[in-house]
Amino acid sequence: MVGIVLVSHSKEIAEGTADLVLQMAGEVEISAVGGDADGSFGTDPERIEASIRGLEADEVLVFMDLGSAVLS
């Protein structure tokens, strides 16, 4: 199975997009990672890595909202 990780600078955008994908795609393992560790606007590389490792998938696709999220 393929897992999906959604990374956004905003927790609300990541979670909302995950909800939308689940409505459209049905059975897919998905994780949303948004905001910094302290809840502010940004991304947290440790949370992104934990999210990827936490999926029980053979392959993982990671989608990011802005170019700087790739740096994380």
XYZ file of N, CA and C in Angstrom:
216
model
N 0.839 -1.176 0.000
C 0.000 0.000 0.000
C 0.889 1.246 0.000
N 0.400 2.291 -0.631
C 1.091 3.572 -0.657
C 0.488 4.471 0.410
N 1.348 5.092 1.199
C 0.904 6.055 2.197
C 1.153 7.464 1.698
N 0.426 8.408 2.252
C 0.565 9.813 1.868
C 0.821 10.641 3.116
N 1.825 11.503 3.048
C 2.089 12.470 4.107
C 1.892 13.856 3.513
N 1.031 14.639 4.139
C 0.785 16.014 3.715
C 1.502 16.948 4.676
N 2.384 17.787 4.142
C 3.149 18.725 4.962
C 2.721 20.134 4.599
N 2.337 20.896 5.608
C 1.947 22.284 5.389
C 2.533 23.147 6.494
N 2.703 24.406 6.202
C 3.128 25.354 7.223
C 2.004 25.625 8.219
N 0.802 25.225 7.871
C -0.378 25.440 8.710
C -0.996 24.098 9.102
N -1.171 23.880 10.397
C -1.793 22.643 10.882
C -3.191 22.467 10.303
N -3.962 23.552 10.267
C -5.338 23.484 9.786
C -5.409 23.110 8.311
N -4.500 23.653 7.513
C -4.490 23.320 6.084
C -4.121 21.853 5.887
N -3.114 21.368 6.606
C -2.712 19.961 6.483
C -3.860 19.033 6.858
N -4.507 19.308 7.977
C -5.601 18.445 8.431
C -6.816 18.532 7.508
N -7.136 19.727 7.031
C -8.267 19.889 6.117
C -8.036 19.187 4.790
N -6.820 19.278 4.286
C -6.488 18.597 3.037
C -6.549 17.082 3.221
N -6.090 16.598 4.358
C -6.168 15.161 4.638
C -7.624 14.699 4.668
N -8.495 15.479 5.285
C -9.923 15.140 5.306
C -10.488 15.057 3.895
N -10.114 16.018 3.048
C -10.588 16.041 1.669
C -10.095 14.814 0.898
N -8.823 14.491 1.042
C -8.259 13.330 0.349
C -8.961 12.048 0.791
N -9.215 11.906 2.082
C -9.900 10.708 2.577
C -11.308 10.592 2.015
N -11.986 11.724 1.839
C -13.329 11.703 1.258
C -13.290 11.251 -0.201
N -12.255 11.669 -0.923
C -12.168 11.367 -2.351
C -11.517 10.017 -2.628
N -10.492 9.660 -1.865
C -9.700 8.473 -2.172
C -10.172 7.224 -1.440
N -10.901 7.411 -0.373
C -11.360 6.241 0.372
C -10.262 5.627 1.206
N -9.984 4.356 0.942
C -9.021 3.632 1.757
C -7.586 3.962 1.355
N -7.021 4.893 2.069
C -5.626 5.259 1.876
C -5.080 5.656 3.241
N -3.843 5.270 3.491
C -3.231 5.666 4.754
C -2.627 7.048 4.557
N -3.056 7.984 5.375
C -2.637 9.369 5.202
C -2.286 9.980 6.546
N -1.291 10.847 6.522
C -0.879 11.556 7.725
C -0.711 13.026 7.376
N -1.166 13.884 8.266
C -1.054 15.330 8.060
C -0.103 15.913 9.096
N 0.885 16.667 8.619
C 1.844 17.315 9.511
C 1.838 18.794 9.178
N 1.410 19.605 10.131
C 1.349 21.035 9.870
C 1.812 21.847 11.052
N 2.459 22.939 10.756
C 2.916 23.843 11.803
C 4.196 23.364 12.459
N 4.772 24.269 13.225
C 5.984 23.984 13.976
C 5.648 23.178 15.225
N 6.650 22.670 15.904
C 6.437 21.875 17.119
C 5.702 22.668 18.196
N 5.899 23.979 18.213
C 5.235 24.812 19.225
C 3.863 25.314 18.771
N 3.408 24.838 17.612
C 2.083 25.215 17.121
C 2.060 26.444 16.240
N 3.216 27.052 16.024
C 3.261 28.242 15.176
C 3.359 27.842 13.702
N 3.323 28.834 12.830
C 3.408 28.644 11.390
C 4.812 28.162 11.037
N 4.906 27.049 10.332
C 6.208 26.523 9.931
C 6.151 25.022 9.755
N 7.320 24.407 9.644
C 7.400 22.952 9.521
C 8.456 22.430 10.486
N 8.327 21.191 10.864
C 9.231 20.568 11.828
C 9.751 19.255 11.246
N 11.033 19.201 10.888
C 11.574 18.005 10.249
C 11.439 16.738 11.092
N 11.533 16.850 12.397
C 11.403 15.666 13.250
C 9.981 15.109 13.209
N 8.985 15.983 13.194
C 7.595 15.531 13.111
C 7.298 14.936 11.734
N 7.906 15.510 10.692
C 7.718 14.974 9.340
C 8.298 13.562 9.259
N 9.515 13.389 9.762
C 10.145 12.062 9.744
C 9.324 11.049 10.546
N 8.856 11.449 11.716
C 8.054 10.546 12.547
C 6.765 10.147 11.837
N 6.186 11.082 11.112
C 4.957 10.807 10.376
C 5.205 9.802 9.255
N 6.303 9.967 8.546
C 6.659 9.038 7.465
C 6.899 7.641 8.031
N 7.672 7.567 9.090
C 7.993 6.267 9.697
C 6.770 5.617 10.354
N 5.801 6.426 10.754
C 4.621 5.909 11.426
C 3.602 5.252 10.513
N 3.723 5.492 9.219
C 2.791 4.876 8.275
C 3.168 3.423 8.030
N 2.178 2.583 7.940
C 2.413 1.179 7.597
C 2.186 1.019 6.099
N 3.158 1.495 5.329
C 3.030 1.502 3.874
C 4.339 1.032 3.251
N 4.215 0.439 2.063
C 5.401 0.004 1.327
C 6.137 1.193 0.720
N 5.365 2.180 0.306
C 5.913 3.404 -0.281
C 5.163 4.587 0.310
N 5.838 5.731 0.384
C 5.210 6.927 0.942
C 5.426 8.096 -0.010
N 4.336 8.771 -0.345
C 4.398 10.008 -1.117
C 4.284 11.164 -0.137
N 5.155 12.156 -0.291
C 5.130 13.326 0.583
C 4.803 14.540 -0.272
N 3.724 15.243 0.088
C 3.307 16.453 -0.613
C 3.482 17.644 0.318
N 4.092 18.714 -0.203
C 4.365 19.906 0.597
C 3.688 21.127 -0.002
N 3.340 22.087 0.852
C 2.605 23.257 0.377
C 3.500 24.348 -0.211
N 4.681 24.543 0.311
C 5.577 25.608 -0.156
C 6.981 25.046 -0.332
N 7.751 25.684 -1.177
C 9.099 25.217 -1.462
C 9.977 25.054 -0.245
N 9.832 25.932 0.732
C 10.700 25.840 1.903
C 10.394 24.618 2.753
N 9.224 24.017 2.588
C 8.905 22.789 3.321
C 9.809 21.652 2.866
N 10.295 21.719 1.633
C 11.198 20.693 1.112
C 12.500 20.694 1.904
N 12.912 21.852 2.378
C 14.155 21.956 3.138
C 14.078 21.203 4.457
N 12.856 21.032 4.965
C 12.688 20.312 6.235
C 12.880 18.839 6.006
